[in-house]
JSON list of C-alpha atoms in Angstrom, two decimals:
[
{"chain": "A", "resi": 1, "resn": "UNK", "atom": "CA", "xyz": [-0.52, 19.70, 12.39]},
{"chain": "A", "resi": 2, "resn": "UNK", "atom": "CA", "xyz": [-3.35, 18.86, 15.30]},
{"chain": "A", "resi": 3, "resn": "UNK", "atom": "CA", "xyz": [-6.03, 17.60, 12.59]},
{"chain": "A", "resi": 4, "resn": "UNK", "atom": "CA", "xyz": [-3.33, 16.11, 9.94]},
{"chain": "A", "resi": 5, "resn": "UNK", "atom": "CA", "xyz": [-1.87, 14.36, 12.93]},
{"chain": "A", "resi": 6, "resn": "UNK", "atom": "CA", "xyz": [-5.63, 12.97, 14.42]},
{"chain": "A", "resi": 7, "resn": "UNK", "atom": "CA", "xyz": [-5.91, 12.24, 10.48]},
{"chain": "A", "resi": 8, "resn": "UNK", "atom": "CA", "xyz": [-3.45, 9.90, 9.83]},
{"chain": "A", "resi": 9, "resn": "UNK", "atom": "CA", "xyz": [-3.63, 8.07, 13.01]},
{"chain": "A", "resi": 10, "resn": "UNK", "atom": "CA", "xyz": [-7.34, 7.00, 12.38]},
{"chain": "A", "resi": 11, "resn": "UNK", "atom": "CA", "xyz": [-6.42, 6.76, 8.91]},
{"chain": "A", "resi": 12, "resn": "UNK", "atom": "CA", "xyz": [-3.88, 3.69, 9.65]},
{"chain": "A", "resi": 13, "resn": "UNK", "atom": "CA", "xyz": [-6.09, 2.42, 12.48]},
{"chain": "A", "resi": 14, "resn": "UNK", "atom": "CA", "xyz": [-9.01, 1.98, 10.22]},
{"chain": "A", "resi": 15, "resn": "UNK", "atom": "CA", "xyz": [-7.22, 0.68, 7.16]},
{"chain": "A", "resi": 16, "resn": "UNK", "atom": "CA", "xyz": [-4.84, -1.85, 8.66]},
{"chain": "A", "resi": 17, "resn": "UNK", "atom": "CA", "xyz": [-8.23, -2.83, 10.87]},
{"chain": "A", "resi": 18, "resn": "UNK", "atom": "CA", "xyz": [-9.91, -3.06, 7.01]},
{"chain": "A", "resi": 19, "resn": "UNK", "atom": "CA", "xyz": [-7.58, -5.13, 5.74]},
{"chain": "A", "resi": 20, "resn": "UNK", "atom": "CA", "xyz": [-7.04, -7.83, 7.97]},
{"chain": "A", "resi": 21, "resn": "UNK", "atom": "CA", "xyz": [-11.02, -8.22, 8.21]},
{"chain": "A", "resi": 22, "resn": "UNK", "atom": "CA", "xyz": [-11.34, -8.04, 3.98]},
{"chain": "A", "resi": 23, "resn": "UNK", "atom": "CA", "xyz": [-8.35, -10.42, 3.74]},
{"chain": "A", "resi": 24, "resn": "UNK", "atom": "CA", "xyz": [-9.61, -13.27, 6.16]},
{"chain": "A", "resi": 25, "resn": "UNK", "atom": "CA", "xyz": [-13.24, -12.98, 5.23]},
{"chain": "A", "resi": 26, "resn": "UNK", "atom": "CA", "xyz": [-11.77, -13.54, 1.42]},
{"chain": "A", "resi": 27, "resn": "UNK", "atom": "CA", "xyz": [-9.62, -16.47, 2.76]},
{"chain": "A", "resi": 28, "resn": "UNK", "atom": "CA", "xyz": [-12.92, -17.92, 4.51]},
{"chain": "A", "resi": 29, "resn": "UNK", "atom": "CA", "xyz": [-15.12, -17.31, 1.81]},
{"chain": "A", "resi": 30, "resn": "UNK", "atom": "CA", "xyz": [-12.98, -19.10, -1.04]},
{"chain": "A", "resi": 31, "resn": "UNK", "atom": "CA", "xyz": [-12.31, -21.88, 1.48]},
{"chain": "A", "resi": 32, "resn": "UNK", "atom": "CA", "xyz": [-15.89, -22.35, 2.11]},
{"chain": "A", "resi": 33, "resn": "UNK", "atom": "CA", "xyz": [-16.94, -22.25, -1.60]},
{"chain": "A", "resi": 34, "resn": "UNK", "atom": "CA", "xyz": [-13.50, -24.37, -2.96]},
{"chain": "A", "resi": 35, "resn": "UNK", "atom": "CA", "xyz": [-13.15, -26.38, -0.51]},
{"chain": "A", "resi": 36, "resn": "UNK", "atom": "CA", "xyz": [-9.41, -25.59, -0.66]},
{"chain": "A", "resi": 37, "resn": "UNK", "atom": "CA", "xyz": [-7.20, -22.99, 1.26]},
{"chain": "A", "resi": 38, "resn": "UNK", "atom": "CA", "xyz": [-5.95, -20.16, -0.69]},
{"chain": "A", "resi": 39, "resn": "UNK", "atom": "CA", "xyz": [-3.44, -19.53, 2.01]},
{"chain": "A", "resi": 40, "resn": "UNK", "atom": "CA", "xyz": [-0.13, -22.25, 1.85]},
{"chain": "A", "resi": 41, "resn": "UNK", "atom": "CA", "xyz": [2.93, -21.53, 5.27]},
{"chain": "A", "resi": 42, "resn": "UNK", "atom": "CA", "xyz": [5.08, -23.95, 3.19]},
{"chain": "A", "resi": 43, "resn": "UNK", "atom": "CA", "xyz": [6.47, -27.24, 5.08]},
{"chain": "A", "resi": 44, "resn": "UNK", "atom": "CA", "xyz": [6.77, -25.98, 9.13]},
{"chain": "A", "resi": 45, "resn": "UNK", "atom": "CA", "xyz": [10.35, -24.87, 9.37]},
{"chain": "A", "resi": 46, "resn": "UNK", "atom": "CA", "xyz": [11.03, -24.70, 5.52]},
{"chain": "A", "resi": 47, "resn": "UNK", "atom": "CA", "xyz": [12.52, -21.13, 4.20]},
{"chain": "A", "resi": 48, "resn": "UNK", "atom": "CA", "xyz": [8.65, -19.68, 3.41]},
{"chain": "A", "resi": 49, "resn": "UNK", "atom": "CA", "xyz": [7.22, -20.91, 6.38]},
{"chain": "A", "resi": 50, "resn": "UNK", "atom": "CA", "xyz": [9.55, -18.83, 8.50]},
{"chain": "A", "resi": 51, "resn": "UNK", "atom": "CA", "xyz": [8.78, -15.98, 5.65]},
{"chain": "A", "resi": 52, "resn": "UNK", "atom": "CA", "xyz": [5.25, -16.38, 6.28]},
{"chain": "A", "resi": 53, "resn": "UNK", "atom": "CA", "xyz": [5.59, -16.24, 10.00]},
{"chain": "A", "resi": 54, "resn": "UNK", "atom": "CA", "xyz": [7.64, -13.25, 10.44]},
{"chain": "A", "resi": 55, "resn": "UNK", "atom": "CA", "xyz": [5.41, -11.14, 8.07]},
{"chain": "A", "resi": 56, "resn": "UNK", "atom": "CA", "xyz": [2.59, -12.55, 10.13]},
{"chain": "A", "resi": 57, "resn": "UNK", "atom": "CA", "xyz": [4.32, -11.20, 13.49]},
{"chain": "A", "resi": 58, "resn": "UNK", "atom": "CA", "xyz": [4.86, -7.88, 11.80]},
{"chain": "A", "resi": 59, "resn": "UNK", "atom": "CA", "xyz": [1.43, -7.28, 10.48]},
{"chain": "A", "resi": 60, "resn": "UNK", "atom": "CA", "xyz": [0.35, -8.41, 13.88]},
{"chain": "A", "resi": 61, "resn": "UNK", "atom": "CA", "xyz": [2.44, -5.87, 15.18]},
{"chain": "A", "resi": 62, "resn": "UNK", "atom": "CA", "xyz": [2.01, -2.79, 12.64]},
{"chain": "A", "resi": 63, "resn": "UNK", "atom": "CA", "xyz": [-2.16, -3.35, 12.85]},
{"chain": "A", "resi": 64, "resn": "UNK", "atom": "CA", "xyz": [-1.89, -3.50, 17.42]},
{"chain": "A", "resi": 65, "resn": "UNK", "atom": "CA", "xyz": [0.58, -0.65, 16.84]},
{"chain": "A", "resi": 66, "resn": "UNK", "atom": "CA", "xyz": [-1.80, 1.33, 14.66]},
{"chain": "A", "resi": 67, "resn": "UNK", "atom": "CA", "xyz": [-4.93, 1.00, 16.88]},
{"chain": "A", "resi": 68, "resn": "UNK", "atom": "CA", "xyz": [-2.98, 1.74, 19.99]},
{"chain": "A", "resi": 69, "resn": "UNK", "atom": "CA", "xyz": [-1.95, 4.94, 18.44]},
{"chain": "A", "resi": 70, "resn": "UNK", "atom": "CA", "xyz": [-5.01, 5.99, 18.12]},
{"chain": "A", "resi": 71, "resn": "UNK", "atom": "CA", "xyz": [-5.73, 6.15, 22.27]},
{"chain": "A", "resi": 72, "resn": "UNK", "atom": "CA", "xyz": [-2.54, 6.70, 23.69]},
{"chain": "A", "resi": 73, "resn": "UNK", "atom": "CA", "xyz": [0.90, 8.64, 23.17]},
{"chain": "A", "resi": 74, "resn": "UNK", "atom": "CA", "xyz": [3.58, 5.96, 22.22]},
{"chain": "A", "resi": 75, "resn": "UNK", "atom": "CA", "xyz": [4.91, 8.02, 19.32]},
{"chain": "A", "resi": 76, "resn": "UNK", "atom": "CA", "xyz": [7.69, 8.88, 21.67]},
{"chain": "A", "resi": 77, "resn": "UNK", "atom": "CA", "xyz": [8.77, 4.82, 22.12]},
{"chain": "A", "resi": 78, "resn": "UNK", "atom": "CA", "xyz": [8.48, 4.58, 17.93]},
{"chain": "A", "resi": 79, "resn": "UNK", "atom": "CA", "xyz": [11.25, 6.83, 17.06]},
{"chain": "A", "resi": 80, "resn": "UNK", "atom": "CA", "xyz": [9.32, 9.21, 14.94]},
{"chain": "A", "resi": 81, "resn": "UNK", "atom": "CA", "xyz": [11.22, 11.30, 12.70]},
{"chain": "A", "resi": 82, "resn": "UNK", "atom": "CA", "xyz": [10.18, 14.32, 13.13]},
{"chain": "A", "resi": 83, "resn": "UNK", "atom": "CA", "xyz": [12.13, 16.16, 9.65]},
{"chain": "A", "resi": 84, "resn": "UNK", "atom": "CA", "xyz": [9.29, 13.96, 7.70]},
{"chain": "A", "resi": 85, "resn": "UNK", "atom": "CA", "xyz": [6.61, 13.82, 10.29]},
{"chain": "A", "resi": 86, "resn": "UNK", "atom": "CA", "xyz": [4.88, 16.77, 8.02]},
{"chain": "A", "resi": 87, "resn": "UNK", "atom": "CA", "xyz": [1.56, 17.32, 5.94]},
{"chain": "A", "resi": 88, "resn": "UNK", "atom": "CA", "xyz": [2.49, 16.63, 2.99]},
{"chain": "A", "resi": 89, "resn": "UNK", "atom": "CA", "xyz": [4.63, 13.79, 3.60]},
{"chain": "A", "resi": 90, "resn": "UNK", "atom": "CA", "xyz": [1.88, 12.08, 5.70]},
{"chain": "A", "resi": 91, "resn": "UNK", "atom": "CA", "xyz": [-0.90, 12.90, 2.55]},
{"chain": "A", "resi": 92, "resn": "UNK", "atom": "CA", "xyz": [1.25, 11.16, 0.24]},
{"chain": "A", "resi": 93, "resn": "UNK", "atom": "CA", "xyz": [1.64, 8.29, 2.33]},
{"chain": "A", "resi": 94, "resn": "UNK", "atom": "CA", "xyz": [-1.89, 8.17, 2.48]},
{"chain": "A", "resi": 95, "resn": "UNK", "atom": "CA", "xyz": [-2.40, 8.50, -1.04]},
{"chain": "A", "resi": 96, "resn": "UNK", "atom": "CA", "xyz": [0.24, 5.54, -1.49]},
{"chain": "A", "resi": 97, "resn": "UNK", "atom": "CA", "xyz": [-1.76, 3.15, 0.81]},
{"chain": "A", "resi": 98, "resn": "UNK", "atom": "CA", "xyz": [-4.87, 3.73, -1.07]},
{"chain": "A", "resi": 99, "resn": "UNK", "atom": "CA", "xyz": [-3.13, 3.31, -4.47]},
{"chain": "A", "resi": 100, "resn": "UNK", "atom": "CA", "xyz": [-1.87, -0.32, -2.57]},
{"chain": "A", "resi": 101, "resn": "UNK", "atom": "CA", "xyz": [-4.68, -1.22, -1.82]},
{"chain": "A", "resi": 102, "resn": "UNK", "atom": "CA", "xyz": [-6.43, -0.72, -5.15]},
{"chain": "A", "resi": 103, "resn": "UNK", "atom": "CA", "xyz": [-3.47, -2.59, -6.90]},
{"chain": "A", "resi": 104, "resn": "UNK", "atom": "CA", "xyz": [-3.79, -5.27, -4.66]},
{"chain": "A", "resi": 105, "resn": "UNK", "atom": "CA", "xyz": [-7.63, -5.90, -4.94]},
{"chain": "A", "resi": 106, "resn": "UNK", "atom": "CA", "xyz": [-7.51, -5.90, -8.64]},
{"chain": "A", "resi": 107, "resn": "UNK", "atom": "CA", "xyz": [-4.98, -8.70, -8.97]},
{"chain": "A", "resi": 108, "resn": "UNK", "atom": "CA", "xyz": [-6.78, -10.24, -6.54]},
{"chain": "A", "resi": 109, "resn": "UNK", "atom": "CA", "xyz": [-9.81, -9.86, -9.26]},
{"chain": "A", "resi": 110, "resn": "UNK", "atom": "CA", "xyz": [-8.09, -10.88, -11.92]},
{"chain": "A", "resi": 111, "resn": "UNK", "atom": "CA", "xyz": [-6.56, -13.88, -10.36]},
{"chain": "A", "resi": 112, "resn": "UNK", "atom": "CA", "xyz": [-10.12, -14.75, -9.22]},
{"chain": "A", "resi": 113, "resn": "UNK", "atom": "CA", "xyz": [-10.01, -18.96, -7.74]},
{"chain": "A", "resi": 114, "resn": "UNK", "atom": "CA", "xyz": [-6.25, -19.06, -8.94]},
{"chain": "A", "resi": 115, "resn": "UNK", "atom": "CA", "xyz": [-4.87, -16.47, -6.12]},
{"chain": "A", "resi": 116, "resn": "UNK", "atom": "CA", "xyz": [-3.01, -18.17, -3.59]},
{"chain": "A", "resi": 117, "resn": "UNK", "atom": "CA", "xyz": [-0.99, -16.64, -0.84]},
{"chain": "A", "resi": 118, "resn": "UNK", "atom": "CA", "xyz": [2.02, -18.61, -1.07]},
{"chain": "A", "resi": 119, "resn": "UNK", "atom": "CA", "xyz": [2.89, -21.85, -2.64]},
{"chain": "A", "resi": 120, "resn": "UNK", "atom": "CA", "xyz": [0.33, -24.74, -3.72]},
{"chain": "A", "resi": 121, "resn": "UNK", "atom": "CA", "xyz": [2.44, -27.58, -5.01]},
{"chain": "A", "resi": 122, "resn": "UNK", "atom": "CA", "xyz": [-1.09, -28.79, -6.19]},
{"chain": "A", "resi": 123, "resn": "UNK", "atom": "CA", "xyz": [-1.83, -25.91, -8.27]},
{"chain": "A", "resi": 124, "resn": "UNK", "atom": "CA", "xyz": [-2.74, -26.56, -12.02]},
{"chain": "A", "resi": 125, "resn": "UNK", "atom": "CA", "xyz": [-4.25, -23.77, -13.23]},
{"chain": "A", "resi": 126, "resn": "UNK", "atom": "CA", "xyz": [-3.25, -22.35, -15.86]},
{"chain": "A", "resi": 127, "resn": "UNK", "atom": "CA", "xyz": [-0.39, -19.95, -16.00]},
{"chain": "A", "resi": 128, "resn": "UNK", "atom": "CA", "xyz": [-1.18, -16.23, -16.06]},
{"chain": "A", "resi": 129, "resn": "UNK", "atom": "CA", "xyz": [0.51, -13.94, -18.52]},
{"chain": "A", "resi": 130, "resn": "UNK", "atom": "CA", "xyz": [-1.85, -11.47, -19.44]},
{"chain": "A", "resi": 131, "resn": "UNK", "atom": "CA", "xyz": [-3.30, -8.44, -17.48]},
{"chain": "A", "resi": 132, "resn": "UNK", "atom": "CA", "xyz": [-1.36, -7.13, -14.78]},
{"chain": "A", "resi": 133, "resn": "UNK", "atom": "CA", "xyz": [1.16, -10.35, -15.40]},
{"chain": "A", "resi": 134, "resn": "UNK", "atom": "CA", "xyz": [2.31, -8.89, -18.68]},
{"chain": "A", "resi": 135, "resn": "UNK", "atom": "CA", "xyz": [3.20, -6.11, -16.97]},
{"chain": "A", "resi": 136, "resn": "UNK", "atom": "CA", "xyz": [5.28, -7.31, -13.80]},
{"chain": "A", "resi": 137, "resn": "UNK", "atom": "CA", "xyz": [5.95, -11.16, -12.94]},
{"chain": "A", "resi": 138, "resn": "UNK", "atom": "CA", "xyz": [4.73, -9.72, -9.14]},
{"chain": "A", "resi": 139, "resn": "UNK", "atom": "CA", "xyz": [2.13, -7.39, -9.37]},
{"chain": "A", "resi": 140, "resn": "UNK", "atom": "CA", "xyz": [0.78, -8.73, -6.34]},
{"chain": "A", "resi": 141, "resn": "UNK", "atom": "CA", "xyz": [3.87, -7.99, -4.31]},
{"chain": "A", "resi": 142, "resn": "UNK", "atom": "CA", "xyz": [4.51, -4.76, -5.50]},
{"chain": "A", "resi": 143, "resn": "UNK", "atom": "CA", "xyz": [1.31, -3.47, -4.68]},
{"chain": "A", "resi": 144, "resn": "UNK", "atom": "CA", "xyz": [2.57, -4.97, -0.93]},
{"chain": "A", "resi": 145, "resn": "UNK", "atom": "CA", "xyz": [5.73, -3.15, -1.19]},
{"chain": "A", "resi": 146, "resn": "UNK", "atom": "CA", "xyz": [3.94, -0.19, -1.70]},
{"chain": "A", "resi": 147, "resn": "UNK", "atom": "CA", "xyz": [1.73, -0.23, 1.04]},
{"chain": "A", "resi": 148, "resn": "UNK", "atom": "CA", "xyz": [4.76, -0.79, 3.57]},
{"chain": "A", "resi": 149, "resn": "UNK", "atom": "CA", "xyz": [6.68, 2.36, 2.10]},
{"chain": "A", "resi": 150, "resn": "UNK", "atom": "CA", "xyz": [2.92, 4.04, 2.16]},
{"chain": "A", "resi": 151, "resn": "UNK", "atom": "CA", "xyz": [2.95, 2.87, 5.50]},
{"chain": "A", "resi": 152, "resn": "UNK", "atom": "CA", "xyz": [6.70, 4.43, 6.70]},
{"chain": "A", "resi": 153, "resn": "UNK", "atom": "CA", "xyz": [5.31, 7.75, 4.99]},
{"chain": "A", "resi": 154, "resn": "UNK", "atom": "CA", "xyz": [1.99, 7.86, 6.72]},
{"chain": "A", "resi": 155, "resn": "UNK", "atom": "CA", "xyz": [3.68, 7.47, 10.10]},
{"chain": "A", "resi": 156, "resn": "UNK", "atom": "CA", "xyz": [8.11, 8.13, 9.61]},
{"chain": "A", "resi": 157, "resn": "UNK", "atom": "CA", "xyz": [9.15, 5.99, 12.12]},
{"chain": "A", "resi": 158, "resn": "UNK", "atom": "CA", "xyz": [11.82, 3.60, 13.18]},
{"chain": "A", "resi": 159, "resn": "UNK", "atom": "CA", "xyz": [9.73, 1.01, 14.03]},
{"chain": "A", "resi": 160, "resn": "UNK", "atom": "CA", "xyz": [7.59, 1.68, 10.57]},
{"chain": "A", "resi": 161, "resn": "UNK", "atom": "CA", "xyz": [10.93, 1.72, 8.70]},
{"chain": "A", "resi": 162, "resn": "UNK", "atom": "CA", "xyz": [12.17, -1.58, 10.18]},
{"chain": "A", "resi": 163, "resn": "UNK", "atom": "CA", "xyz": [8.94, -2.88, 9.22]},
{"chain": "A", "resi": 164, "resn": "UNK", "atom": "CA", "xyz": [9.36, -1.79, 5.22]},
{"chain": "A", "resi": 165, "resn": "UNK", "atom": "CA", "xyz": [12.84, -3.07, 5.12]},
{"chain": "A", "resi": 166, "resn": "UNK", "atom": "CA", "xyz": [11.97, -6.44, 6.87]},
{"chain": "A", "resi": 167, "resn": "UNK", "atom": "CA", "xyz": [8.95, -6.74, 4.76]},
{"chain": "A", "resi": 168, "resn": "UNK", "atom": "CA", "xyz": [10.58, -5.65, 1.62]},
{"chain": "A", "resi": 169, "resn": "UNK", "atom": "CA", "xyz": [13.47, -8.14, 2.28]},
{"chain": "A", "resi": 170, "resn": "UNK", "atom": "CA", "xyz": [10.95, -11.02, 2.73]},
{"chain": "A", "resi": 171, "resn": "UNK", "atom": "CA", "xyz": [8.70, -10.45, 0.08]},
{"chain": "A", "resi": 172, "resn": "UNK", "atom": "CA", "xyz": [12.19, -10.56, -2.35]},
{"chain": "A", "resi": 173, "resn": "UNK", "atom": "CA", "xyz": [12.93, -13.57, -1.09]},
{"chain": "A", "resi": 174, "resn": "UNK", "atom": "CA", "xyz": [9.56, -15.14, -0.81]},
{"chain": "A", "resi": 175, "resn": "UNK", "atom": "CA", "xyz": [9.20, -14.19, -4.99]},
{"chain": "A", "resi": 176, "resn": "UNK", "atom": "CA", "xyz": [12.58, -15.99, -5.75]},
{"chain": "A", "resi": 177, "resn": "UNK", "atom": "CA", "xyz": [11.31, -19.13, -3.95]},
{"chain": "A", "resi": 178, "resn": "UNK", "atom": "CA", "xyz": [8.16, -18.92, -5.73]},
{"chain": "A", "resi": 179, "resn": "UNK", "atom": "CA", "xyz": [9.64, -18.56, -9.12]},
{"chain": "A", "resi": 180, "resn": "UNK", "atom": "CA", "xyz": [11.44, -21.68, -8.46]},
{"chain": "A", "resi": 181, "resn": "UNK", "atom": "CA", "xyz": [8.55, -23.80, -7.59]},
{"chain": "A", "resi": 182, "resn": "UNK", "atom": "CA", "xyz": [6.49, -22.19, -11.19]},
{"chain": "A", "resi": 183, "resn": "UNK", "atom": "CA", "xyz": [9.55, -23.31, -12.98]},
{"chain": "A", "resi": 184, "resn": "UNK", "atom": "CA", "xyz": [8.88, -26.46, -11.84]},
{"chain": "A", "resi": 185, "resn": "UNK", "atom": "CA", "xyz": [5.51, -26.58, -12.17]},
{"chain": "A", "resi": 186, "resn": "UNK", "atom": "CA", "xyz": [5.49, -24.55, -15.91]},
{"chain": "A", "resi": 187, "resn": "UNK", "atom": "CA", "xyz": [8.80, -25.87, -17.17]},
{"chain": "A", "resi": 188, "resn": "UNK", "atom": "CA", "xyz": [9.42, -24.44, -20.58]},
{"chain": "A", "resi": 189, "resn": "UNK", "atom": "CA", "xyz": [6.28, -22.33, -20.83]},
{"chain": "A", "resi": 190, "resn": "UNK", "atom": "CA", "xyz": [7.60, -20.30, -17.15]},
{"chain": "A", "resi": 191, "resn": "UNK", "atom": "CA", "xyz": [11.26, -19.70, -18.90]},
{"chain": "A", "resi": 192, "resn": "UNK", "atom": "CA", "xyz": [9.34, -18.49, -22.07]},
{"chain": "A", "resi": 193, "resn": "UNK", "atom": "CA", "xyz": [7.59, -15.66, -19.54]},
{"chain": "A", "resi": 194, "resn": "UNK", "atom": "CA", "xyz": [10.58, -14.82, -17.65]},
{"chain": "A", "resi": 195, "resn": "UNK", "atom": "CA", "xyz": [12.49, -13.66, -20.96]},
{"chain": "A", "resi": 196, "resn": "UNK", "atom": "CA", "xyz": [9.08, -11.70, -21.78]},
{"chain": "A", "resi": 197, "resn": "UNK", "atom": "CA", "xyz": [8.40, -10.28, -18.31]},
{"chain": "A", "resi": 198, "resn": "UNK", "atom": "CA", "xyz": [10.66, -8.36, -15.95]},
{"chain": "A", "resi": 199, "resn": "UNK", "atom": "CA", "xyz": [10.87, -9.89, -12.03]},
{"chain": "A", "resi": 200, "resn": "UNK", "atom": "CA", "xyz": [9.60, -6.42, -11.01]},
{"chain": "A", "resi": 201, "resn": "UNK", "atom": "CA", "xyz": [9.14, -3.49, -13.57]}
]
């Protein structure tokens, strides 16, 4: 268990270090280039602002818990679960992550200058139903939902399973207020997709 164990710790270190670099860096980079941010809290205090900040604090708190791991013994204050705390439990929560992460950089390709993290009321592109869209209305999200249950496998924990049923919670609700603002925006061509195209699979 020594080098699965020493595995998967570095493992989560490295990747949730990874993708908070990748995912500013790609935030700065469009900015710089567009001139616009890609990444939209909502009005301060409005329902997606508060979404926005308490996946913030929990990424902030999954990628500090992940590093600190890595140095010192807090297992013990995480509530592991030691039943699923095994080899191949922690592989395929590996594998999972990586299979995230690949789902989430290709609809980041294919979205291209039209990916936004959250809601742009000034957004006019137009709308995407082909791709990964004609497949899932959220492809985006899923691939996040994945990751967080990748995550809870990599490391069976109470604090990693709070964190996949918090995140999983906001993400739902963060879709149904997005949906709402593309119905606005799309009208008649949105309602058109959402009889085409299921919410999830």
């Amino acid at each position: 268990m020594y080098d699965i164990d020493q595995l998967s710790r570095h493992f989560l270190g490295l990747y949730f270090l990874f993708i908070g670099v990748h995912y500013t860096s790609t935030s700065v980079g469009l900015w710089k280039r567009t001139g616009i941010s890609h990444i939209r809290y909502g009005n301060r205090g409005s329902a997606t602002w508060w979404y926005r900040q308490t996946f913030n604090l929990f990424r902030a708190a999954i990628l500090g818990v992940c590093l600190a791991r890595i140095v010192w013994p807090i297992d013990p204050w995480l509530g592991v679960f030691p039943a699923l705390y095994q080899a191949p439990v922690l592989l395929t929560g590996m594998a999972m992550l990586l299979v995230s992460y690949s789902i989430v950089s290709y609809v980041h390709a294919y979205m291209r200058n039209d990916w936004r993290s959250g809601i742009d009321p000034d957004k006019r592109q137009p709308l995407l139903t082909r791709g990964p869209y004609g497949l899932t209305r959220n492809p985006l999200f899923i691939g996040i939902i994945l990751g967080q249950l990748g995550l809870f496998l990599t490391f069976p924990s109470v604090f990693t399973l709070l964190c996949l049923l918090v995140g999983a919670v906001v993400i739902v609700l963060q879709a149904r207020c997005e949906e709402v603002a593309l119905s606005r925006a799309y009208g008649v061509e949105y309602q058109d997709y959402r009889l085409l195209v299921r919410r999830w699979l």
